[in-house]
């Protein structure tokens, strides 16, 4: 089955009791058993819930994976993968990581003896040089947030396979419509479902997808043992959101390209970061592993003044000043003081998150209106 058909149908069946075409919100904590151990596959909603189960199958299908698990947030999904590790294990990750991922690595898991290395992952040799016998995981984010760097997933898969390590890819920015890491050799795909999969800025959720049965068993064991599951109502909302994922992402890509090309010609703008530009340093890799370049764009200003950036994010009228991304409405953010405030200034500046950097999540409104809004805010 092709993507659009899977997005609408995978995991979803008419309700056996009523024929309802939409999977009901099974708002229940427990399930009545006919006799001890004689149940219909559901015992307790931390372990299994039919609405969540439908969504988990749906997300697994659109990522070309076999097993899916949904969590109360993207970070709860990351927490689950990291709990597959043991003290002394080492993780190699990118140096322009999502701020919350950096925080859970450094402030939660380091104290349990997991060792994290941060490196510029465009430099494949630099990643390979960090591998040793304790390397158990490579954590990739691509495109990266907020610098829109592209990491070569196949190159990372070669390194992780040789090391016997697990390759995990945070696929939040690309979405399964544009990129499928499992097909490129990854072992686990992670999503902040909060963003494009939900797509309507009304749910916080995370997901993991894998195809290996041993990894899946660990994933479900940890999901059930630690309990960071998502709710039936939220599962329903995301099932509904994913039905239009392909249409939304097509428009995000179209609008993203128009806005990026507009910004690139603006006299007040220094650099525009968007992987669709031929001049983007990783454009060839992006073309190889993605089917489109998305609607996430960052840019910085000539002169690099903090006040100029803060004034622009205040002056926009259609773009809303907010954290998060991936919804139908356009958002604008200032990474240095918002999403990346938990990363030390010297560390963030090394990776390009300077004071005047602005990040856009280009929504699916009319592109002309979005460009007019940016024009007046930059004036
Ligand atoms: C938002 C985000 C996360 C964290 O997800 P939550 O749902 O906010 O917990 C992780 N990675 C990326 C790339 C994100 O954008």
mmCIF file of C-alpha atoms and ligand atoms in Angstrom:
data_model
loop_
_atom_site.group_PDB
_atom_site.id
_atom_site.type_symbol
_atom_site.label_atom_id
_atom_site.label_comp_id
_atom_site.label_asym_id
_atom_site.label_seq_id
_atom_site.Cartn_x
_atom_site.Cartn_y
_atom_site.Cartn_z
ATOM 1 C CA UNK A 1 0.000 0.000 0.000
ATOM 2 C CA UNK A 2 1.145 3.532 -0.733
ATOM 3 C CA UNK A 3 1.518 6.279 1.822
ATOM 4 C CA UNK A 4 -1.816 8.102 1.529
ATOM 5 C CA UNK A 5 -3.802 4.867 1.759
ATOM 6 C CA UNK A 6 -1.853 3.711 4.795
ATOM 7 C CA UNK A 7 -2.202 7.106 6.494
ATOM 8 C CA UNK A 8 -5.986 6.817 6.240
ATOM 9 C CA UNK A 9 -6.541 3.087 6.760
ATOM 10 C CA UNK A 10 -3.631 1.382 8.557
ATOM 11 C CA UNK A 11 -4.536 0.081 12.015
ATOM 12 C CA UNK A 12 -8.124 1.293 11.705
ATOM 13 C CA UNK A 13 -11.090 -1.083 11.412
ATOM 14 C CA UNK A 14 -14.827 -0.467 11.757
ATOM 15 C CA UNK A 15 -15.826 -0.883 15.396
ATOM 16 C CA UNK A 16 -16.956 -4.523 15.844
ATOM 17 C CA UNK A 17 -19.793 -3.555 18.204
ATOM 18 C CA UNK A 18 -21.438 -0.803 16.118
ATOM 19 C CA UNK A 19 -19.730 -0.521 12.734
ATOM 20 C CA UNK A 20 -18.510 3.013 13.584
ATOM 21 C CA UNK A 21 -15.981 3.882 10.876
ATOM 22 C CA UNK A 22 -13.896 5.976 13.267
ATOM 23 C CA UNK A 23 -12.053 4.083 15.990
ATOM 24 C CA UNK A 24 -13.949 4.920 19.201
ATOM 25 C CA UNK A 25 -12.271 6.658 22.121
ATOM 26 C CA UNK A 26 -12.071 3.720 24.497
ATOM 27 C CA UNK A 27 -12.051 5.859 27.605
ATOM 28 C CA UNK A 28 -11.612 2.973 30.003
ATOM 29 C CA UNK A 29 -8.975 1.881 32.478
ATOM 30 C CA UNK A 30 -9.924 -1.788 32.617
ATOM 31 C CA UNK A 31 -11.772 -4.561 30.739
ATOM 32 C CA UNK A 32 -14.235 -7.098 32.142
ATOM 33 C CA UNK A 33 -13.057 -10.703 31.940
ATOM 34 C CA UNK A 34 -15.453 -13.645 31.423
ATOM 35 C CA UNK A 35 -13.349 -15.751 33.742
ATOM 36 C CA UNK A 36 -9.824 -15.463 35.127
ATOM 37 C CA UNK A 37 -7.459 -14.942 32.177
ATOM 38 C CA UNK A 38 -10.357 -15.139 29.714
ATOM 39 C CA UNK A 39 -10.298 -11.697 28.097
ATOM 40 C CA UNK A 40 -10.462 -10.175 24.618
ATOM 41 C CA UNK A 41 -6.795 -9.145 24.434
ATOM 42 C CA UNK A 42 -7.156 -6.153 26.732
ATOM 43 C CA UNK A 43 -6.631 -6.273 30.505
ATOM 44 C CA UNK A 44 -5.589 -2.830 31.709
ATOM 45 C CA UNK A 45 -5.116 0.409 29.751
ATOM 46 C CA UNK A 46 -1.510 1.106 30.757
ATOM 47 C CA UNK A 47 -0.655 -2.155 28.994
ATOM 48 C CA UNK A 48 -3.134 -2.034 26.078
ATOM 49 C CA UNK A 49 -5.912 0.269 24.947
ATOM 50 C CA UNK A 50 -7.769 -0.230 21.636
ATOM 51 C CA UNK A 51 -7.638 3.438 20.574
ATOM 52 C CA UNK A 52 -3.932 3.679 21.328
ATOM 53 C CA UNK A 53 -3.375 0.297 19.696
ATOM 54 C CA UNK A 54 -4.973 1.494 16.428
ATOM 55 C CA UNK A 55 -2.720 4.550 16.434
ATOM 56 C CA UNK A 56 0.404 2.524 17.228
ATOM 57 C CA UNK A 57 -0.306 0.272 14.240
ATOM 58 C CA UNK A 58 -0.998 3.276 12.037
ATOM 59 C CA UNK A 59 2.256 5.067 12.917
ATOM 60 C CA UNK A 60 4.251 1.838 12.510
ATOM 61 C CA UNK A 61 2.743 1.388 9.031
ATOM 62 C CA UNK A 62 3.512 4.900 7.769
ATOM 63 C CA UNK A 63 7.134 4.489 8.986
ATOM 64 C CA UNK A 64 7.412 1.129 7.161
ATOM 65 C CA UNK A 65 7.995 -0.556 10.518
ATOM 66 C CA UNK A 66 6.396 -3.514 12.261
ATOM 67 C CA UNK A 67 5.970 -2.271 15.825
ATOM 68 C CA UNK A 68 4.824 1.075 17.201
ATOM 69 C CA UNK A 69 4.468 2.442 20.715
ATOM 70 C CA UNK A 70 2.939 5.757 21.762
ATOM 71 C CA UNK A 71 3.893 7.793 24.802
ATOM 72 C CA UNK A 72 2.729 10.835 26.738
ATOM 73 C CA UNK A 73 5.270 13.070 24.943
ATOM 74 C CA UNK A 74 8.215 12.908 22.564
ATOM 75 C CA UNK A 75 10.537 13.054 25.546
ATOM 76 C CA UNK A 76 8.766 10.092 27.171
ATOM 77 C CA UNK A 77 9.488 8.166 23.949
ATOM 78 C CA UNK A 78 13.169 9.182 24.139
ATOM 79 C CA UNK A 79 13.197 8.183 27.818
ATOM 80 C CA UNK A 80 11.967 4.709 26.817
ATOM 81 C CA UNK A 81 14.741 4.153 24.254
ATOM 82 C CA UNK A 82 17.454 5.365 26.608
ATOM 83 C CA UNK A 83 16.224 2.936 29.283
ATOM 84 C CA UNK A 84 17.297 0.100 26.968
ATOM 85 C CA UNK A 85 20.894 1.088 27.870
ATOM 86 C CA UNK A 86 22.999 0.086 30.881
ATOM 87 C CA UNK A 87 25.465 2.061 33.028
ATOM 88 C CA UNK A 88 28.778 2.441 31.178
ATOM 89 C CA UNK A 89 27.149 2.368 27.742
ATOM 90 C CA UNK A 90 28.067 5.214 25.398
ATOM 91 C CA UNK A 91 25.871 7.196 23.032
ATOM 92 C CA UNK A 92 27.077 9.294 20.104
ATOM 93 C CA UNK A 93 24.813 12.169 19.178
ATOM 94 C CA UNK A 94 24.732 15.360 17.185
ATOM 95 C CA UNK A 95 25.928 18.694 18.565
ATOM 96 C CA UNK A 96 22.878 20.635 17.377
ATOM 97 C CA UNK A 97 20.321 18.502 19.077
ATOM 98 C CA UNK A 98 16.790 19.481 20.100
ATOM 99 C CA UNK A 99 17.206 21.254 23.469
ATOM 100 C CA UNK A 100 14.957 18.861 25.385
ATOM 101 C CA UNK A 101 16.862 15.833 24.080
ATOM 102 C CA UNK A 102 20.134 17.432 25.171
ATOM 103 C CA UNK A 103 18.608 18.080 28.609
ATOM 104 C CA UNK A 104 17.350 14.519 29.174
ATOM 105 C CA UNK A 105 20.720 13.123 28.022
ATOM 106 C CA UNK A 106 22.836 15.393 30.201
ATOM 107 C CA UNK A 107 20.713 15.948 33.319
ATOM 108 C CA UNK A 108 18.806 12.667 33.647
ATOM 109 C CA UNK A 109 20.695 9.789 32.035
ATOM 110 C CA UNK A 110 24.266 10.909 32.678
ATOM 111 C CA UNK A 111 23.721 10.423 36.390
ATOM 112 C CA UNK A 112 22.795 6.781 35.753
ATOM 113 C CA UNK A 113 26.197 6.256 34.171
ATOM 114 C CA UNK A 114 25.360 6.597 30.475
ATOM 115 C CA UNK A 115 28.055 8.537 28.608
ATOM 116 C CA UNK A 116 27.088 10.952 25.816
ATOM 117 C CA UNK A 117 29.325 12.312 23.067
ATOM 118 C CA UNK A 118 28.222 15.255 20.945
ATOM 119 C CA UNK A 119 29.750 15.696 17.520
ATOM 120 C CA UNK A 120 29.132 17.388 14.192
ATOM 121 C CA UNK A 121 27.440 14.465 12.434
ATOM 122 C CA UNK A 122 27.936 15.872 8.929
ATOM 123 C CA UNK A 123 31.513 14.771 9.551
ATOM 124 C CA UNK A 124 31.083 10.999 9.201
ATOM 125 C CA UNK A 125 34.745 10.317 10.093
ATOM 126 C CA UNK A 126 34.369 12.279 13.337
ATOM 127 C CA UNK A 127 31.463 10.019 14.320
ATOM 128 C CA UNK A 128 33.423 6.869 13.439
ATOM 129 C CA UNK A 129 36.368 8.119 15.509
ATOM 130 C CA UNK A 130 34.221 8.182 18.670
ATOM 131 C CA UNK A 131 33.179 4.530 18.405
ATOM 132 C CA UNK A 132 34.607 2.148 21.003
ATOM 133 C CA UNK A 133 33.532 -1.183 22.534
ATOM 134 C CA UNK A 134 31.083 0.634 24.840
ATOM 135 C CA UNK A 135 29.238 2.403 22.013
ATOM 136 C CA UNK A 136 25.685 1.081 22.199
ATOM 137 C CA UNK A 137 23.655 3.798 20.501
ATOM 138 C CA UNK A 138 23.919 6.427 17.795
ATOM 139 C CA UNK A 139 21.278 9.120 18.140
ATOM 140 C CA UNK A 140 20.542 11.079 14.976
ATOM 141 C CA UNK A 141 18.277 14.038 14.395
ATOM 142 C CA UNK A 142 17.816 15.104 10.766
ATOM 143 C CA UNK A 143 17.044 17.750 9.681
ATOM 144 C CA UNK A 144 18.503 19.184 12.881
ATOM 145 C CA UNK A 145 16.809 21.757 15.020
ATOM 146 C CA UNK A 146 17.185 24.643 14.406
ATOM 147 C CA UNK A 147 20.122 24.700 11.948
ATOM 148 C CA UNK A 148 18.510 22.366 9.363
ATOM 149 C CA UNK A 149 21.683 20.342 8.971
ATOM 150 C CA UNK A 150 21.218 17.001 7.286
ATOM 151 C CA UNK A 151 22.796 13.855 8.688
ATOM 152 C CA UNK A 152 23.431 10.984 6.275
ATOM 153 C CA UNK A 153 21.334 8.190 7.815
ATOM 154 C CA UNK A 154 22.820 5.432 5.634
ATOM 155 C CA UNK A 155 26.357 6.454 6.610
ATOM 156 C CA UNK A 156 25.350 6.400 10.300
ATOM 157 C CA UNK A 157 23.736 2.962 9.815
ATOM 158 C CA UNK A 158 27.029 1.601 8.449
ATOM 159 C CA UNK A 159 28.872 2.849 11.534
ATOM 160 C CA UNK A 160 26.254 1.579 13.985
ATOM 161 C CA UNK A 161 26.076 -1.876 12.350
ATOM 162 C CA UNK A 162 29.863 -2.240 12.439
ATOM 163 C CA UNK A 163 29.846 -1.223 16.108
ATOM 164 C CA UNK A 164 26.911 -3.465 17.033
ATOM 165 C CA UNK A 165 25.103 -0.358 18.261
ATOM 166 C CA UNK A 166 21.491 0.702 17.841
ATOM 167 C CA UNK A 167 20.767 3.542 15.425
ATOM 168 C CA UNK A 168 17.900 5.785 16.563
ATOM 169 C CA UNK A 169 16.590 8.594 14.384
ATOM 170 C CA UNK A 170 14.443 11.459 15.624
ATOM 171 C CA UNK A 171 12.288 11.877 12.506
ATOM 172 C CA UNK A 172 10.097 14.669 13.904
ATOM 173 C CA UNK A 173 11.159 17.383 11.425
ATOM 174 C CA UNK A 174 11.065 15.250 8.283
ATOM 175 C CA UNK A 175 7.847 13.289 9.004
ATOM 176 C CA UNK A 176 7.324 9.773 7.604
ATOM 177 C CA UNK A 177 5.922 11.346 4.442
ATOM 178 C CA UNK A 178 9.331 12.778 3.529
ATOM 179 C CA UNK A 179 11.765 10.321 5.114
ATOM 180 C CA UNK A 180 11.700 6.733 6.420
ATOM 181 C CA UNK A 181 14.823 6.026 8.502
ATOM 182 C CA UNK A 182 14.091 2.283 8.934
ATOM 183 C CA UNK A 183 14.420 1.898 5.145
ATOM 184 C CA UNK A 184 17.826 3.586 5.378
ATOM 185 C CA UNK A 185 19.155 1.206 8.049
ATOM 186 C CA UNK A 186 17.949 2.717 11.332
ATOM 187 C CA UNK A 187 16.795 0.412 14.146
ATOM 188 C CA UNK A 188 14.394 2.791 15.881
ATOM 189 C CA UNK A 189 12.494 5.861 14.685
ATOM 190 C CA UNK A 190 11.313 8.390 17.226
ATOM 191 C CA UNK A 191 8.666 11.094 16.749
ATOM 192 C CA UNK A 192 7.450 14.012 18.718
ATOM 193 C CA UNK A 193 3.895 13.317 17.537
ATOM 194 C CA UNK A 194 3.073 16.719 19.042
ATOM 195 C CA UNK A 195 4.415 18.270 15.826
ATOM 196 C CA UNK A 196 3.514 17.176 12.252
ATOM 197 C CA UNK A 197 1.832 13.830 12.995
ATOM 198 C CA UNK A 198 -0.735 15.449 15.291
ATOM 199 C CA UNK A 199 -0.512 18.494 13.073
ATOM 200 C CA UNK A 200 -3.090 20.699 14.781
ATOM 201 C CA UNK A 201 -1.236 21.919 17.883
ATOM 202 C CA UNK A 202 -3.723 20.228 20.193
ATOM 203 C CA UNK A 203 -1.870 17.163 21.532
ATOM 204 C CA UNK A 204 1.446 16.371 23.234
ATOM 205 C CA UNK A 205 2.591 12.850 22.334
ATOM 206 C CA UNK A 206 5.588 10.745 21.350
ATOM 207 C CA UNK A 207 6.089 7.550 19.366
ATOM 208 C CA UNK A 208 8.690 4.889 18.666
ATOM 209 C CA UNK A 209 8.709 2.545 15.681
ATOM 210 C CA UNK A 210 10.963 -0.459 15.060
ATOM 211 C CA UNK A 211 10.924 -3.726 13.106
ATOM 212 C CA UNK A 212 13.228 -5.907 15.208
ATOM 213 C CA UNK A 213 11.297 -8.160 17.555
ATOM 214 C CA UNK A 214 13.869 -8.047 20.359
ATOM 215 C CA UNK A 215 13.894 -4.252 20.359
ATOM 216 C CA UNK A 216 10.076 -4.254 20.235
ATOM 217 C CA UNK A 217 9.858 -6.538 23.284
ATOM 218 C CA UNK A 218 12.112 -4.191 25.229
ATOM 219 C CA UNK A 219 10.117 -1.192 24.020
ATOM 220 C CA UNK A 220 6.780 -2.641 25.170
ATOM 221 C CA UNK A 221 8.281 -3.942 28.422
ATOM 222 C CA UNK A 222 9.600 -0.488 29.296
ATOM 223 C CA UNK A 223 6.409 1.244 28.104
ATOM 224 C CA UNK A 224 4.330 -0.957 30.399
ATOM 225 C CA UNK A 225 6.809 -0.934 33.305
ATOM 226 C CA UNK A 226 7.318 2.818 33.432
ATOM 227 C CA UNK A 227 3.814 3.779 32.310
ATOM 228 C CA UNK A 228 4.359 6.954 30.245
ATOM 229 C CA UNK A 229 1.521 6.020 27.880
ATOM 230 C CA UNK A 230 -0.672 8.386 25.917
ATOM 231 C CA UNK A 231 -4.418 8.758 26.511
ATOM 232 C CA UNK A 232 -7.305 7.358 24.385
ATOM 233 C CA UNK A 233 -8.661 10.833 23.562
ATOM 234 C CA UNK A 234 -5.239 12.011 22.358
ATOM 235 C CA UNK A 235 -4.807 8.797 20.354
ATOM 236 C CA UNK A 236 -8.108 9.527 18.607
ATOM 237 C CA UNK A 237 -7.064 13.096 17.776
ATOM 238 C CA UNK A 238 -3.788 11.915 16.260
ATOM 239 C CA UNK A 239 -5.478 9.141 14.241
ATOM 240 C CA UNK A 240 -7.615 11.920 12.784
ATOM 241 C CA UNK A 241 -4.603 14.184 12.238
ATOM 242 C CA UNK A 242 -2.590 11.553 10.359
ATOM 243 C CA UNK A 243 -5.407 11.063 7.824
ATOM 244 C CA UNK A 244 -4.303 14.351 6.211
ATOM 245 C CA UNK A 245 -0.559 14.127 6.917
ATOM 246 C CA UNK A 246 0.379 13.713 3.248
ATOM 247 C CA UNK A 247 -1.766 16.677 2.131
ATOM 248 C CA UNK A 248 -0.515 18.908 4.909
ATOM 249 C CA UNK A 249 3.149 18.080 4.383
ATOM 250 C CA UNK A 250 2.826 18.681 0.624
ATOM 251 C CA UNK A 251 1.596 22.212 1.388
ATOM 252 C CA UNK A 252 4.197 22.734 4.134
ATOM 253 C CA UNK A 253 6.850 21.914 1.506
ATOM 254 C CA UNK A 254 5.374 24.259 -1.122
ATOM 255 C CA UNK A 255 4.962 27.150 1.312
ATOM 256 C CA UNK A 256 8.357 26.434 2.870
ATOM 257 C CA UNK A 257 10.050 26.765 -0.509
ATOM 258 C CA UNK A 258 8.277 30.059 -1.317
ATOM 259 C CA UNK A 259 9.130 31.579 2.069
ATOM 260 C CA UNK A 260 12.749 30.340 1.975
ATOM 261 C CA UNK A 261 13.302 31.824 -1.504
ATOM 262 C CA UNK A 262 11.753 35.129 -0.387
ATOM 263 C CA UNK A 263 13.974 35.315 2.714
ATOM 264 C CA UNK A 264 17.098 34.506 0.680
ATOM 265 C CA UNK A 265 16.634 37.692 -1.379
ATOM 266 C CA UNK A 266 15.877 40.006 1.576
ATOM 267 C CA UNK A 267 18.553 42.690 2.153
ATOM 268 C CA UNK A 268 18.401 42.493 5.979
ATOM 269 C CA UNK A 269 18.963 38.760 6.116
ATOM 270 C CA UNK A 270 22.396 37.228 6.407
ATOM 271 C CA UNK A 271 21.815 33.463 5.969
ATOM 272 C CA UNK A 272 18.798 31.255 5.357
ATOM 273 C CA UNK A 273 18.968 27.627 6.466
ATOM 274 C CA UNK A 274 16.713 25.333 4.423
ATOM 275 C CA UNK A 275 17.869 21.986 2.972
ATOM 276 C CA UNK A 276 16.104 22.593 -0.362
ATOM 277 C CA UNK A 277 18.667 25.189 -1.461
ATOM 278 C CA UNK A 278 21.256 23.813 -3.839
ATOM 279 C CA UNK A 279 23.813 25.827 -1.899
ATOM 280 C CA UNK A 280 22.891 24.033 1.355
ATOM 281 C CA UNK A 281 26.035 22.089 2.368
ATOM 282 C CA UNK A 282 24.114 18.795 2.697
ATOM 283 C CA UNK A 283 21.660 19.317 -0.179
ATOM 284 C CA UNK A 284 22.803 16.169 -2.009
ATOM 285 C CA UNK A 285 22.264 13.982 1.057
ATOM 286 C CA UNK A 286 18.863 15.614 1.629
ATOM 287 C CA UNK A 287 17.869 14.874 -1.983
ATOM 288 C CA UNK A 288 18.925 11.256 -1.581
ATOM 289 C CA UNK A 289 17.159 10.473 1.698
ATOM 290 C CA UNK A 290 14.156 12.841 1.660
ATOM 291 C CA UNK A 291 11.235 13.199 -0.752
ATOM 292 C CA UNK A 292 10.841 16.928 -0.087
ATOM 293 C CA UNK A 293 12.475 19.601 2.042
ATOM 294 C CA UNK A 294 9.739 20.564 4.500
ATOM 295 C CA UNK A 295 8.503 23.789 5.975
ATOM 296 C CA UNK A 296 11.100 24.379 8.696
ATOM 297 C CA UNK A 297 13.386 27.332 8.001
ATOM 298 C CA UNK A 298 15.880 29.278 10.099
ATOM 299 C CA UNK A 299 17.581 32.563 9.259
ATOM 300 C CA UNK A 300 19.807 35.118 10.933
ATOM 301 C CA UNK A 301 20.148 38.848 10.473
ATOM 302 C CA UNK A 302 22.961 41.013 9.199
ATOM 303 C CA UNK A 303 24.641 42.599 12.248
ATOM 304 C CA UNK A 304 23.437 39.737 14.501
ATOM 305 C CA UNK A 305 21.647 42.009 16.995
ATOM 306 C CA UNK A 306 19.450 40.329 19.610
ATOM 307 C CA UNK A 307 17.073 43.348 19.689
ATOM 308 C CA UNK A 308 16.469 43.130 15.914
ATOM 309 C CA UNK A 309 15.475 39.480 16.182
ATOM 310 C CA UNK A 310 13.222 40.131 19.179
ATOM 311 C CA UNK A 311 11.546 43.004 17.328
ATOM 312 C CA UNK A 312 10.749 40.834 14.284
ATOM 313 C CA UNK A 313 9.225 37.998 16.313
ATOM 314 C CA UNK A 314 7.061 40.612 18.033
ATOM 315 C CA UNK A 315 5.942 42.412 14.859
ATOM 316 C CA UNK A 316 4.629 39.425 12.917
ATOM 317 C CA UNK A 317 0.840 39.151 12.854
ATOM 318 C CA UNK A 318 0.019 35.846 11.136
ATOM 319 C CA UNK A 319 3.044 33.966 12.414
ATOM 320 C CA UNK A 320 2.464 33.282 16.115
ATOM 321 C CA UNK A 321 5.337 33.613 18.563
ATOM 322 C CA UNK A 322 5.418 30.198 20.190
ATOM 323 C CA UNK A 323 7.505 27.123 20.870
ATOM 324 C CA UNK A 324 6.684 23.975 18.930
ATOM 325 C CA UNK A 325 6.192 23.412 15.198
ATOM 326 C CA UNK A 326 4.444 21.284 12.635
ATOM 327 C CA UNK A 327 0.887 22.550 13.062
ATOM 328 C CA UNK A 328 -1.314 23.936 10.301
ATOM 329 C CA UNK A 329 -0.683 27.462 11.599
ATOM 330 C CA UNK A 330 2.647 29.229 11.053
ATOM 331 C CA UNK A 331 4.848 29.759 14.099
ATOM 332 C CA UNK A 332 7.926 31.880 14.695
ATOM 333 C CA UNK A 333 10.491 31.276 17.418
ATOM 334 C CA UNK A 334 13.741 32.587 18.795
ATOM 335 C CA UNK A 335 15.868 29.508 19.591
ATOM 336 C CA UNK A 336 18.517 31.251 21.725
ATOM 337 C CA UNK A 337 15.952 32.405 24.305
ATOM 338 C CA UNK A 338 13.242 29.784 23.753
ATOM 339 C CA UNK A 339 13.811 26.189 22.608
ATOM 340 C CA UNK A 340 17.582 26.255 23.120
ATOM 341 C CA UNK A 341 17.789 28.348 26.288
ATOM 342 C CA UNK A 342 18.797 25.225 28.263
ATOM 343 C CA UNK A 343 21.967 24.832 26.149
ATOM 344 C CA UNK A 344 24.981 26.900 27.337
ATOM 345 C CA UNK A 345 25.621 29.992 25.141
ATOM 346 C CA UNK A 346 29.087 28.909 23.996
ATOM 347 C CA UNK A 347 27.818 25.421 23.088
ATOM 348 C CA UNK A 348 24.829 26.753 21.123
ATOM 349 C CA UNK A 349 26.846 29.426 19.296
ATOM 350 C CA UNK A 350 29.353 26.824 18.099
ATOM 351 C CA UNK A 351 26.518 25.131 16.235
ATOM 352 C CA UNK A 352 25.132 28.390 14.772
ATOM 353 C CA UNK A 353 22.375 29.255 17.272
ATOM 354 C CA UNK A 354 23.414 32.908 17.451
ATOM 355 C CA UNK A 355 21.420 35.751 19.066
ATOM 356 C CA UNK A 356 19.734 36.872 15.818
ATOM 357 C CA UNK A 357 18.689 33.397 14.671
ATOM 358 C CA UNK A 358 14.946 33.082 14.006
ATOM 359 C CA UNK A 359 13.140 29.814 13.298
ATOM 360 C CA UNK A 360 9.950 29.472 11.269
ATOM 361 C CA UNK A 361 7.502 26.616 11.164
ATOM 362 C CA UNK A 362 5.758 27.521 7.923
ATOM 363 C CA UNK A 363 2.113 26.476 8.115
ATOM 364 C CA UNK A 364 -0.424 25.756 5.408
ATOM 365 C CA UNK A 365 -2.008 29.219 5.128
ATOM 366 C CA UNK A 366 -1.738 31.127 1.829
ATOM 367 C CA UNK A 367 1.961 31.684 1.083
ATOM 368 C CA UNK A 368 1.328 35.237 -0.199
ATOM 369 C CA UNK A 369 -0.074 36.252 3.184
ATOM 370 C CA UNK A 370 2.871 34.678 4.997
ATOM 371 C CA UNK A 371 5.377 36.529 2.804
ATOM 372 C CA UNK A 372 3.489 39.817 3.256
ATOM 373 C CA UNK A 373 3.585 39.308 7.032
ATOM 374 C CA UNK A 374 7.352 38.695 7.042
ATOM 375 C CA UNK A 375 7.857 41.683 4.723
ATOM 376 C CA UNK A 376 6.163 44.088 7.146
ATOM 377 C CA UNK A 377 7.902 42.589 10.205
ATOM 378 C CA UNK A 378 11.339 42.935 8.546
ATOM 379 C CA UNK A 379 10.680 46.491 7.299
HETATM 380 C C1 LIG B 1 9.440 18.707 20.215
HETATM 381 C C2 LIG B 1 10.570 17.812 19.897
HETATM 382 C C3 LIG B 1 10.940 16.768 20.764
HETATM 383 C C4 LIG B 1 10.257 16.540 22.091
HETATM 384 O O1 LIG B 1 8.924 16.162 21.952
HETATM 385 P P1 LIG B 1 7.774 16.548 23.003
HETATM 386 O O2 LIG B 1 6.557 15.994 22.382
HETATM 387 O O3 LIG B 1 7.772 18.040 23.147
HETATM 388 O O4 LIG B 1 8.147 15.883 24.299
HETATM 389 C C5 LIG B 1 11.979 15.948 20.371
HETATM 390 N N1 LIG B 1 12.645 16.139 19.202
HETATM 391 C C6 LIG B 1 12.310 17.129 18.369
HETATM 392 C C7 LIG B 1 13.077 17.287 17.083
HETATM 393 C C8 LIG B 1 11.274 17.996 18.668
HETATM 394 O O5 LIG B 1 10.977 18.992 17.829
#
